[in-house]
Rosetta silent file (secondary structure, phi, psi, omega in degrees, C-alpha in Angstrom):
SEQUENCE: XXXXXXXXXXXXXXXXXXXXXXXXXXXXXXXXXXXXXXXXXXXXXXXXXXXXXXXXXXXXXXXXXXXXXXXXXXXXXXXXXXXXXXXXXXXXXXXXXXXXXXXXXXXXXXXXXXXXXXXXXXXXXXXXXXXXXXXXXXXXXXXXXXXXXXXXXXXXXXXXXXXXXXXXXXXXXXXXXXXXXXXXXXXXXXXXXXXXXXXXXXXXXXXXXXXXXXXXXXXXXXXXXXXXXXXXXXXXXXXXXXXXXXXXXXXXXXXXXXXXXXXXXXXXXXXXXXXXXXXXXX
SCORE:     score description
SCORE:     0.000 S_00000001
   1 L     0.000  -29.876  176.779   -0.339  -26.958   -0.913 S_00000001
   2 H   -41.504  -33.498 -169.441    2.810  -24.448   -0.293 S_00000001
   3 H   -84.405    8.283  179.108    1.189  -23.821    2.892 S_00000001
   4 H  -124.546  -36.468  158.358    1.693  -27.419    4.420 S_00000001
   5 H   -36.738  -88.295  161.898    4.783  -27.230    2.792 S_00000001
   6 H   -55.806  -15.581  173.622    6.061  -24.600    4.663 S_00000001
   7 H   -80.384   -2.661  176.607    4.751  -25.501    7.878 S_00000001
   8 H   -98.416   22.388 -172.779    6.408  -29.000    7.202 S_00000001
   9 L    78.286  -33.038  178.197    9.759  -27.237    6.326 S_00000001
  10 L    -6.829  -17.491 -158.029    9.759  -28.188    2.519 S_00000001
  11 E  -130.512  115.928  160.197   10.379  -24.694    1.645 S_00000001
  12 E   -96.540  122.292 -172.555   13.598  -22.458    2.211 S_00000001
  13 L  -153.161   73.979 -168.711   12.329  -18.790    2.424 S_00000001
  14 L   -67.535  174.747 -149.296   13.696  -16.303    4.690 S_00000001
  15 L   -94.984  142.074 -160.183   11.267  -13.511    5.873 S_00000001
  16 L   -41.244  148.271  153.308   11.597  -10.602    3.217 S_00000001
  17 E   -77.376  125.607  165.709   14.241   -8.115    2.725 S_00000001
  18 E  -143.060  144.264 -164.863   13.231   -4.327    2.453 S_00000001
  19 E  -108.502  128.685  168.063   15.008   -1.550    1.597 S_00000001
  20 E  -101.270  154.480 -155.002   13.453    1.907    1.818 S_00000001
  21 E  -118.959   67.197 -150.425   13.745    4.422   -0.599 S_00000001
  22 L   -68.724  -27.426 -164.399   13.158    7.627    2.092 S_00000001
  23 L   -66.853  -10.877 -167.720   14.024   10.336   -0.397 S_00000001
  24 L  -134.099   11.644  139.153   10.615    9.339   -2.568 S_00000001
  25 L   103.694   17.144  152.768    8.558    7.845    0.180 S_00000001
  26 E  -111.671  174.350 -164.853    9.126    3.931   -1.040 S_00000001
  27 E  -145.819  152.852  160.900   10.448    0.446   -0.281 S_00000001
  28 E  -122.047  101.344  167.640   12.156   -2.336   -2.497 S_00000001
  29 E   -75.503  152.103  159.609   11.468   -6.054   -1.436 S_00000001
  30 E  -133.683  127.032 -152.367   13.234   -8.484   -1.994 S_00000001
  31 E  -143.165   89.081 -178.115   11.714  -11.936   -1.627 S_00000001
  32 E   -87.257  163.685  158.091   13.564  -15.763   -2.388 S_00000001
  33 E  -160.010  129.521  147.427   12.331  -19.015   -2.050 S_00000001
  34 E   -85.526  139.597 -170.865   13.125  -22.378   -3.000 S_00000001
  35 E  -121.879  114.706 -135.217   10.183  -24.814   -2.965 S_00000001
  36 L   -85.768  -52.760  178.569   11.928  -28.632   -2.337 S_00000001
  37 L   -51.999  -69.357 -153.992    7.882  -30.322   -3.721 S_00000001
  38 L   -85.931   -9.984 -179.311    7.755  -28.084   -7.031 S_00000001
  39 L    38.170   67.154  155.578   11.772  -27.925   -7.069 S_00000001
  40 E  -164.532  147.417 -114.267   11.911  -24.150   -7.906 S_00000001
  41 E  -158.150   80.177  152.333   13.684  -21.442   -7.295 S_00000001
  42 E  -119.746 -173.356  171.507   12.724  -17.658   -7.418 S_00000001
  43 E  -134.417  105.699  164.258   13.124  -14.439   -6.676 S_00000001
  44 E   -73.413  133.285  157.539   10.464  -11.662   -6.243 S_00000001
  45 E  -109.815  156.158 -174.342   11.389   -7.822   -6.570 S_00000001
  46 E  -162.782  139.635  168.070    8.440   -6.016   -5.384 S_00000001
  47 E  -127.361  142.913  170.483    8.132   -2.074   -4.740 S_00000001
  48 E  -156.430  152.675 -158.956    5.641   -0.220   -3.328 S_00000001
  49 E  -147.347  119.843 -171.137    4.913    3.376   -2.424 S_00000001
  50 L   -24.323  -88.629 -145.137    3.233    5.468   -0.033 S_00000001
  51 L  -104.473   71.380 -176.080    1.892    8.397   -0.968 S_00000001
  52 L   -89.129  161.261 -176.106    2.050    8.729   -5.180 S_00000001
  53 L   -88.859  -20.077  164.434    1.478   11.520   -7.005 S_00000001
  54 L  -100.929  129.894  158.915    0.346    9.862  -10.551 S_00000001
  55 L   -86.603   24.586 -172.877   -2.148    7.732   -9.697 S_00000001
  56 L  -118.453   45.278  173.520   -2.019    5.507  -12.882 S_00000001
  57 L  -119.712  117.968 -179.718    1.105    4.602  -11.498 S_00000001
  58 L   -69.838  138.924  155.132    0.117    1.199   -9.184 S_00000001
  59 L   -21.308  -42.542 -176.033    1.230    0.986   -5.720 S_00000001
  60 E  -146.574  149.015 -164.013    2.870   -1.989   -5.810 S_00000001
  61 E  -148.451  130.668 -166.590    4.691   -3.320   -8.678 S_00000001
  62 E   176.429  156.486 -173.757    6.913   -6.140   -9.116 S_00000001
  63 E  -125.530  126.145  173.015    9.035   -8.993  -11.111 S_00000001
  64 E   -99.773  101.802 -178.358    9.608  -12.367  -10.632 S_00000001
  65 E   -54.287  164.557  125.862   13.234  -14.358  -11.768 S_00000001
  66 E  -109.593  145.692  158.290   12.630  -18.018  -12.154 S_00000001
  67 E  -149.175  131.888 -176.603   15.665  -19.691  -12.178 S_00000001
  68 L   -30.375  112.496  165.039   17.010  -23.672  -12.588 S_00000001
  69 L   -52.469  -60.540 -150.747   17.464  -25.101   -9.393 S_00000001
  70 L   -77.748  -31.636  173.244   20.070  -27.949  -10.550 S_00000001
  71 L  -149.559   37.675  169.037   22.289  -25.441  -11.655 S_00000001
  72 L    78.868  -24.076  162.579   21.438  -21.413  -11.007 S_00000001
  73 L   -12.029   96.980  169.590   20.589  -20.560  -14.676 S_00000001
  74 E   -48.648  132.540  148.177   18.118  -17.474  -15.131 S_00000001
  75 E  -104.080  -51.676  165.741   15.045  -18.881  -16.786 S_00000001
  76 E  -136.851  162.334 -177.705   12.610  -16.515  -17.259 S_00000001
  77 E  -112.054  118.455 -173.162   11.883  -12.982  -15.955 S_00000001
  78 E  -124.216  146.429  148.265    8.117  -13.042  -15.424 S_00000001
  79 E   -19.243   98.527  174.556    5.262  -10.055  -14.485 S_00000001
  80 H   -88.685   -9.584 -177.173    4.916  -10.355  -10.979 S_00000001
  81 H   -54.181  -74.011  170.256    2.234   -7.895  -10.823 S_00000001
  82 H   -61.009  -48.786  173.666   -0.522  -10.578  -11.555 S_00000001
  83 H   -37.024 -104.841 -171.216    0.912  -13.041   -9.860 S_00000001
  84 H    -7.950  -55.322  163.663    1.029  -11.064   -6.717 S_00000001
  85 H   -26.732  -71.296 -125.715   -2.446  -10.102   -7.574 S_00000001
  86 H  -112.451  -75.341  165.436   -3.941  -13.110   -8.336 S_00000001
  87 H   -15.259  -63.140 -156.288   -1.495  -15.232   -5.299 S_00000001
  88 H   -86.209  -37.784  171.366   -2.523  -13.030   -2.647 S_00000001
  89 H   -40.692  -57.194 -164.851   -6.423  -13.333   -3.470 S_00000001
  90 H   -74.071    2.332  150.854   -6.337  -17.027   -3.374 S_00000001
  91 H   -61.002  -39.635  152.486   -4.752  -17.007   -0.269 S_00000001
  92 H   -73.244  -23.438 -169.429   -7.814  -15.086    1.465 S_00000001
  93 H   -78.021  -37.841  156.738   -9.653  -17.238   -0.173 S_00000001
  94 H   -56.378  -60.068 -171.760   -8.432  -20.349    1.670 S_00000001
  95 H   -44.610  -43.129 -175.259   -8.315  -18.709    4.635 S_00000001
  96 H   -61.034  -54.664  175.336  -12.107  -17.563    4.281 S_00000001
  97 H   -10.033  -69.234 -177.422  -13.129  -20.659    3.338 S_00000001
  98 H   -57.606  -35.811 -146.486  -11.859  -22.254    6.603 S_00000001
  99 H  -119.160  -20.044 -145.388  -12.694  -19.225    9.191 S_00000001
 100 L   -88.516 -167.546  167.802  -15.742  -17.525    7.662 S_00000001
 101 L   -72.408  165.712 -175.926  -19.339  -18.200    9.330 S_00000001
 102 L   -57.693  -65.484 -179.270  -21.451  -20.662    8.400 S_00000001
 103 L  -100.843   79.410  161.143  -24.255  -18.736    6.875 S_00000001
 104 L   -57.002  109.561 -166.660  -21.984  -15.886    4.635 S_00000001
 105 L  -149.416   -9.519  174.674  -24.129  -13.449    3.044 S_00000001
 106 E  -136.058  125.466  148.836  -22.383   -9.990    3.051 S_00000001
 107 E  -104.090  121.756 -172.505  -19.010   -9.236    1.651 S_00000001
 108 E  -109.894  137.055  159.129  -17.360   -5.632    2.288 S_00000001
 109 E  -108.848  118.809  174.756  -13.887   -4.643    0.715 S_00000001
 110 E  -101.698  117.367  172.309  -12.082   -1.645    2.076 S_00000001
 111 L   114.817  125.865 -179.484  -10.106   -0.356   -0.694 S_00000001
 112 L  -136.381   65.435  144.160  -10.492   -0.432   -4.831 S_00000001
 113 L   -90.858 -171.645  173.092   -7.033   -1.019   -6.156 S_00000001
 114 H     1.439  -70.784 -157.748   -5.270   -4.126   -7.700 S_00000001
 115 H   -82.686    7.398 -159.561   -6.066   -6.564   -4.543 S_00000001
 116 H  -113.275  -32.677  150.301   -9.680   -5.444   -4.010 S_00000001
 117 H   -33.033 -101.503 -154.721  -10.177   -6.335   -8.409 S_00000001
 118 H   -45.837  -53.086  161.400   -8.153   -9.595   -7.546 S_00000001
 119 H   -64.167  -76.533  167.583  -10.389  -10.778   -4.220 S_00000001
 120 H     0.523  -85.300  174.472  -13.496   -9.497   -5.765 S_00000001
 121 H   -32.927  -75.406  162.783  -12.931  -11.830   -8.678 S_00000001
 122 H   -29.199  -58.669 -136.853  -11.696  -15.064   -6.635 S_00000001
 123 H   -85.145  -54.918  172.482  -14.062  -14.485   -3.709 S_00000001
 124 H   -74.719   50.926  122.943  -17.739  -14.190   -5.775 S_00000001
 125 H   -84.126  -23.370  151.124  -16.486  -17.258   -7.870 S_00000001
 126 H   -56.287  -53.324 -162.598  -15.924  -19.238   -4.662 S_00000001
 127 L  -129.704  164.701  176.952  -18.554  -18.159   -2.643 S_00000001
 128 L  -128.622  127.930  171.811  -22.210  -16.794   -3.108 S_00000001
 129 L  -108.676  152.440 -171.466  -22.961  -13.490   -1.126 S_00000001
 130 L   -97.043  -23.975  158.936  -25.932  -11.902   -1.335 S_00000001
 131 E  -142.590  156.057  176.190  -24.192   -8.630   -1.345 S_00000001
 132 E  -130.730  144.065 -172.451  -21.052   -6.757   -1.677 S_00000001
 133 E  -155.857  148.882 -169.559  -20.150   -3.587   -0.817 S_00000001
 134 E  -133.463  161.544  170.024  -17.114   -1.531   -1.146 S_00000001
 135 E  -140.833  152.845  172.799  -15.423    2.024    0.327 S_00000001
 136 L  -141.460  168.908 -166.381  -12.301    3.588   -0.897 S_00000001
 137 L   -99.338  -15.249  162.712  -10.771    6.565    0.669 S_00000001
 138 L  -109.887   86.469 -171.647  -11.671    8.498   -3.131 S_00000001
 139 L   -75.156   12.448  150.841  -14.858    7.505   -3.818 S_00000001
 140 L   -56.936  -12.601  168.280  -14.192    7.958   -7.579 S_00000001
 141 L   -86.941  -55.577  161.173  -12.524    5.175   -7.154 S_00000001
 142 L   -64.557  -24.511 -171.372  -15.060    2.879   -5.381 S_00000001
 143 H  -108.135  -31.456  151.494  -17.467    3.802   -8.214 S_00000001
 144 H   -32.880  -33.407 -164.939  -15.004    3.081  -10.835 S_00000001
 145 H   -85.193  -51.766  176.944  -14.662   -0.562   -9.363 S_00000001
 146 H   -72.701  -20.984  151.791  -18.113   -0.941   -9.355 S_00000001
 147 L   -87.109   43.313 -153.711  -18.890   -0.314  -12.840 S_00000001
 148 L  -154.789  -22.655 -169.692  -16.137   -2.425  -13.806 S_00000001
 149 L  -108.761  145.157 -177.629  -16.565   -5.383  -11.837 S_00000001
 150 L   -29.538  -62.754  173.920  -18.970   -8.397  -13.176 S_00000001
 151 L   -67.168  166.853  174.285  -21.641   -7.988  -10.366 S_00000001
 152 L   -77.304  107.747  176.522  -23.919   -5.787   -8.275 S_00000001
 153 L  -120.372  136.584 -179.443  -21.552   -3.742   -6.039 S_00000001
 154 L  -105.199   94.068 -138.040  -22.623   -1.233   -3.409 S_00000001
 155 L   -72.979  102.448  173.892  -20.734    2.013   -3.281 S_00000001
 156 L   -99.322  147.918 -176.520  -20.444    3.073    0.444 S_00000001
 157 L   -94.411  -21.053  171.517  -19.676    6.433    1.557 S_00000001
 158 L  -129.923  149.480 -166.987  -17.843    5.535    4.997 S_00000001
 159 H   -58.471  -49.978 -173.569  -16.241    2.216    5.953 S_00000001
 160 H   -43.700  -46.139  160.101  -18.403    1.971    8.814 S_00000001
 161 H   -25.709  -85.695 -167.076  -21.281    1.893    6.317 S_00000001
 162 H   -43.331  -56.064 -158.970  -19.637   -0.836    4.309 S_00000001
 163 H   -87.648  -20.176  172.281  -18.267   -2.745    7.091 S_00000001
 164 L   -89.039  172.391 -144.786  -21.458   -3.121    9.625 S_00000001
 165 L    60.839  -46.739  175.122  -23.271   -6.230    9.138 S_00000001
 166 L   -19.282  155.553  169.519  -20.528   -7.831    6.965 S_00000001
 167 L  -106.090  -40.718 -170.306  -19.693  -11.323    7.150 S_00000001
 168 E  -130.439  123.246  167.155  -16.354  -11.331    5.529 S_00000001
 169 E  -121.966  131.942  167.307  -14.405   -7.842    5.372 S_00000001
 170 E  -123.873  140.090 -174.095  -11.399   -7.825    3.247 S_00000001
 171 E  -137.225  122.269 -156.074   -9.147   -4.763    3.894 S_00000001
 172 L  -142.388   59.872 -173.933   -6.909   -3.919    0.991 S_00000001
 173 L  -132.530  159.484  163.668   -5.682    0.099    1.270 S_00000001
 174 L   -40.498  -28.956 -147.465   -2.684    2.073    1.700 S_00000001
 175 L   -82.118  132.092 -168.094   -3.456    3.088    4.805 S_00000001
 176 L  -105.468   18.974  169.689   -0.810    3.483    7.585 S_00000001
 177 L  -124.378  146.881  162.155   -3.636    4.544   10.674 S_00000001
 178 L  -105.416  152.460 -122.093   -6.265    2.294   11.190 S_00000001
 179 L  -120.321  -23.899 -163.388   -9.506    2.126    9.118 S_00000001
 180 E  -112.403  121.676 -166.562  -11.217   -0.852   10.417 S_00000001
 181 L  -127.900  120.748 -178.525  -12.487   -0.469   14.196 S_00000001
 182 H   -10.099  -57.840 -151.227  -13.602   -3.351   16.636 S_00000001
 183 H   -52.369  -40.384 -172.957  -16.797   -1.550   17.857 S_00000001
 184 H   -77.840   -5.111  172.376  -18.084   -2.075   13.826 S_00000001
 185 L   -59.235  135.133  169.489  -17.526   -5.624   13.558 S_00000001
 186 L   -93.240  160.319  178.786  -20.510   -8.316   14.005 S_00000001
 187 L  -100.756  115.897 -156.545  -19.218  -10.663   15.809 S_00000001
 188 L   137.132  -30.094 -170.045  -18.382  -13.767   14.241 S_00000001
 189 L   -80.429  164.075 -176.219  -17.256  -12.126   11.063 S_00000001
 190 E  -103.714  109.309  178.172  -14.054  -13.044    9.437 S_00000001
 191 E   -90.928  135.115  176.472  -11.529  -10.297    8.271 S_00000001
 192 E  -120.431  106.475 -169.083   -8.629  -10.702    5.749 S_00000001
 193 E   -91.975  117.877  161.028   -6.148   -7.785    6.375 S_00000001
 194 L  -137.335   29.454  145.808   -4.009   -7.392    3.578 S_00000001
 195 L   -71.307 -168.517  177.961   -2.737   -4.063    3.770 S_00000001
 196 L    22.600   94.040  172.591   -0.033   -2.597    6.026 S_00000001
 197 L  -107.277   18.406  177.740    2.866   -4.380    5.521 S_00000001
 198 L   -95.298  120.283 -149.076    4.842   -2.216    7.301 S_00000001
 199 L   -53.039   -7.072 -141.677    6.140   -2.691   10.913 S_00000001
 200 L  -130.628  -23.099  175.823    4.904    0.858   11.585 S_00000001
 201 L  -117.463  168.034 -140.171    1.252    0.788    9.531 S_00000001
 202 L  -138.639  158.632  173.273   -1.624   -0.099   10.776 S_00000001
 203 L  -138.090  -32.344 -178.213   -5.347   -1.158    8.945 S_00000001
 204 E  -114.194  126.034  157.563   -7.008   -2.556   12.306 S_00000001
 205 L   -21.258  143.044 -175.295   -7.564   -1.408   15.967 S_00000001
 206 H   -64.096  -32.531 -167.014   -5.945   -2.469   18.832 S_00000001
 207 H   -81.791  -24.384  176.404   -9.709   -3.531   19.869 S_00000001
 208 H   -83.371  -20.047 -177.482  -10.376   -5.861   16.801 S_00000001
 209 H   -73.888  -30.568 -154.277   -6.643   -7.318   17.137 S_00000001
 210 H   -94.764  -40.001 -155.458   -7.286   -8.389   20.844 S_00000001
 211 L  -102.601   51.699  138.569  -10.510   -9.320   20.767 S_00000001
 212 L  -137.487  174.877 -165.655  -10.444  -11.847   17.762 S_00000001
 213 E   -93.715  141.142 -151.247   -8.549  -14.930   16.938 S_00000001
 214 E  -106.175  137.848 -175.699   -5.661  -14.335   14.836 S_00000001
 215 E  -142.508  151.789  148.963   -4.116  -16.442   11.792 S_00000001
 216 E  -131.491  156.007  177.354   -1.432  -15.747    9.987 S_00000001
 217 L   -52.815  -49.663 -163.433    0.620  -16.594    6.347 S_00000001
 218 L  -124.064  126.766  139.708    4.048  -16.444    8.835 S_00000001
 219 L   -44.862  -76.391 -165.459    4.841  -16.078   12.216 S_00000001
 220 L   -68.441  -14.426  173.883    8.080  -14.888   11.914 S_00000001
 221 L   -73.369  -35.355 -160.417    7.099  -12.309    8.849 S_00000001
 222 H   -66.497  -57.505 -177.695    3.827  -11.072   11.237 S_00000001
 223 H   -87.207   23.053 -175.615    6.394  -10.054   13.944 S_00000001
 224 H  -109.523  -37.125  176.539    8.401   -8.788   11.727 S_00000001
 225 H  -110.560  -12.405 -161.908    6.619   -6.925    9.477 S_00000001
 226 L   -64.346   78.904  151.459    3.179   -6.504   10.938 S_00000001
 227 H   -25.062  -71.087  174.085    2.230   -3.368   11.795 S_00000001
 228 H   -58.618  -39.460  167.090   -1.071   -4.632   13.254 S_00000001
 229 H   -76.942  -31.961  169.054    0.410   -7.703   15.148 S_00000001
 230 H   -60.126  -54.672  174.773    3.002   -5.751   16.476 S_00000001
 231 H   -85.742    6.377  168.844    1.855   -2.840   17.732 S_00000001
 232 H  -100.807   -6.382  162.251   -1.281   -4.229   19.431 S_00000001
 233 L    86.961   26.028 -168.221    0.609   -6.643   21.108 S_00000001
 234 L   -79.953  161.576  172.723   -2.387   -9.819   19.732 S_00000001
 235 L   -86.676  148.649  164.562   -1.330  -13.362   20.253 S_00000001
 236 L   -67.240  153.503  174.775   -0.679  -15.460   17.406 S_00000001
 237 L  -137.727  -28.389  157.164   -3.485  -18.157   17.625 S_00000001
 238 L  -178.002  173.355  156.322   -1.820  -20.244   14.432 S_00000001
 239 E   -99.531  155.968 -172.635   -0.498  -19.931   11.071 S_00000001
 240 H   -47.037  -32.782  172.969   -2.798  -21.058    8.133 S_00000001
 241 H   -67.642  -17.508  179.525   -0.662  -24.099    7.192 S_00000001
 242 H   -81.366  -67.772  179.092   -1.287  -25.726   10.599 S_00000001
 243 H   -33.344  -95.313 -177.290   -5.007  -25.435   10.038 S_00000001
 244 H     4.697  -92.515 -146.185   -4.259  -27.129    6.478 S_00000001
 245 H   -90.793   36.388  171.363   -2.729  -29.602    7.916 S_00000001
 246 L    96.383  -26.184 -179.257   -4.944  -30.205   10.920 S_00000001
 247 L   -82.592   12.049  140.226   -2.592  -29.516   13.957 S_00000001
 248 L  -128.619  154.982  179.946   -4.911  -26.107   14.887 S_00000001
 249 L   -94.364  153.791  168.986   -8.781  -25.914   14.515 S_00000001
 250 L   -86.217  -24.802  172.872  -10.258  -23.318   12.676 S_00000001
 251 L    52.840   64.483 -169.927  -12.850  -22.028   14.729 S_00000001
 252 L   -86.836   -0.191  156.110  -15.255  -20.107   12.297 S_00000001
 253 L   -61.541  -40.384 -171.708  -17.657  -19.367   15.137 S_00000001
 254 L   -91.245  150.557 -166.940  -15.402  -16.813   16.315 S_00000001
 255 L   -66.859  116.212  178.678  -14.750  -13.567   15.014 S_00000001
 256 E   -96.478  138.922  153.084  -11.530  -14.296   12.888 S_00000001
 257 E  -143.772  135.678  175.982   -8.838  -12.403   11.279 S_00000001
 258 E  -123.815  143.155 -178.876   -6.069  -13.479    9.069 S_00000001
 259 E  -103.664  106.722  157.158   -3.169  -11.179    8.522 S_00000001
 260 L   -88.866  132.311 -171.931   -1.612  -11.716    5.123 S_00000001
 261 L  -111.150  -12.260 -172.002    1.902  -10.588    4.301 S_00000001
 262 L    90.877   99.148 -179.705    2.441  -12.653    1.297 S_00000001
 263 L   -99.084  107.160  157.215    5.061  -15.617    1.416 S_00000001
 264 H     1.470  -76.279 -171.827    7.963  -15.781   -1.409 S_00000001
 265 H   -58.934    2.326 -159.347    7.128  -19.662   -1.915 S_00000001
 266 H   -90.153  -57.218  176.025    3.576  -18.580   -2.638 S_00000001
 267 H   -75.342  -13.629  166.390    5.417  -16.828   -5.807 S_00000001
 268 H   -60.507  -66.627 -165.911    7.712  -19.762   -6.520 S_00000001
 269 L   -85.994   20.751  158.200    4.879  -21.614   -6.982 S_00000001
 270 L   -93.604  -13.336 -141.467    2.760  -19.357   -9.400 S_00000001
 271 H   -87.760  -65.319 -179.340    5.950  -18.611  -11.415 S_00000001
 272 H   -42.145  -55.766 -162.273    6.293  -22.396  -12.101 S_00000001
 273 H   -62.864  -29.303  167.478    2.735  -23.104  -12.742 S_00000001
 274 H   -58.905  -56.553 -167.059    3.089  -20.288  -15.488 S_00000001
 275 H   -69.424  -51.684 -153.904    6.426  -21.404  -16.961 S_00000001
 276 H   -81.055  -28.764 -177.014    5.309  -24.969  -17.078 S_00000001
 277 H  -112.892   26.045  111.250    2.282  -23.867  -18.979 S_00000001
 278 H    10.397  -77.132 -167.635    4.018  -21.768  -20.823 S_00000001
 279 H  -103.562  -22.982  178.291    6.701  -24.047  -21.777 S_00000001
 280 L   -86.787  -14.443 -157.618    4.004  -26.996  -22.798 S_00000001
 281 L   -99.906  -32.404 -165.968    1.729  -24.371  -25.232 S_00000001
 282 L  -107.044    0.000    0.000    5.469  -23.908  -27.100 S_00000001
């Protein structure tokens, strides 16, 4: 519902602060919101880093304040890590939901960290694909995920593999070039780019940005932060809350992509839903 929210104003959330941390090759977000409907008030910290050198260290990492609205009080300090996790899957999920084709029968994930665990989960409990297939840029990685995840997953050795046929490609990497290229797309399929959150990184071609219709969480975060909306110069075609609430069509005939950056109020309203059940189990 946040997402109707914010497109009806309900929500004060200005588009994230980030600081970069050039001597080690990282960034520190910082990410408020008030939500007016759920009357709450957080703050995300959220770091995340290029190129690391332990890899049992996660990319992205992060903490959420809650705090009392009626009078500024720290309430709890919560894990933002699932949240984030958890948030940004169901967030692709609505979007697929709306945009993917009709008859959905292959799902590819580029990328086997956190978010590709976290969609995985979400997306075969939602929907039933007849296959899934994954690539990672380590494929020690990709075969990790697949003997780890619930289901039959198919271990590709190049994205192009993974990615032709697909119905739904979710792209969830690191990567600051892009990985995902028009020419391999069927046309029709829906993509949920949720990498490169960086004005400067990139996950898709200039030929899949142009030549499909574009959704976004945010406008003003997409041209702000957007690697992929920026530099290919794509038109906005809506943000997801107007589809919610009806004032754009979704148009799942057409080859779709929605670029998620992740909206503050998204974590306002996980924090609470935690806290409150939380605060009722004690």
């Amino acid at each position: 519902a946040n997402f109707s929210a914010g497109a009806a104003g309900g929500v004060v959330q200005p588009v994230r602060t980030v600081l970069p941390v050039p001597r080690h090759g990282g960034y520190l977000g910082v990410m408020p919101a008030y939500s007016a409907a759920d009357d709450a008030l957080t703050t995300k910290l959220v770091t995340f880093y290029e190129h690391l050198k332990d890899s049992s260290v996660p990319s992205h990492q992060a903490t959420v304040l809650l705090f009392d609205p009626t009078n500024g009080t720290l309430k709890a300090v919560l894990d933002g890590s699932v949240i984030t996790a958890k948030r940004t899957a169901a967030v692709s999920a609505i979007a697929t939901k709306l945009l993917m084709p009709a008859f959905a029968e292959v799902l590819c994930i580029l990328g086997a960290g956190v978010q590709a665990y976290s969609h995985y989960d979400i997306f075969t409990e939602l929907f039933t694909f007849k296959e899934v297939r994954i690539w990672n840029r380590t494929k020690e990685k990709a075969l990790k995920f697949a003997s780890s995840v619930s289901g039959p997953v198919r271990v590709c050795s190049s994205a192009q593999e993974a990615v032709t046929g697909a119905d739904v490609i979710v792209t969830v990497t690191m990567a600051t070039t892009p990985i995902l290229f028009g020419d391999w797309v069927k046309p029709g399929a829906h993509i949920n780019a949720v990498g490169a959150s960086r004005p400067d990184w990139r996950e898709l071609d200039d030929e899949l940005m142009k030549n499909s219709v574009l959704f976004v969480d945010s406008r003003d975060a997409a041209l702000t932060e957007s690697g992929d909306v920026i530099l290919s110069g794509a038109e906005i075609f809506a943000e997801l809350g107007e589809v919610l609430k009806g004032t754009k069509p979704a148009l799942p005939e057409k080859t779709t992509v929605f670029k998620s950056l992740g909206m503050a109020v998204e974590d306002t309203v996980a924090a609470k839903f935690v806290y409150d059940a939380w605060s009722a189990g004690n």
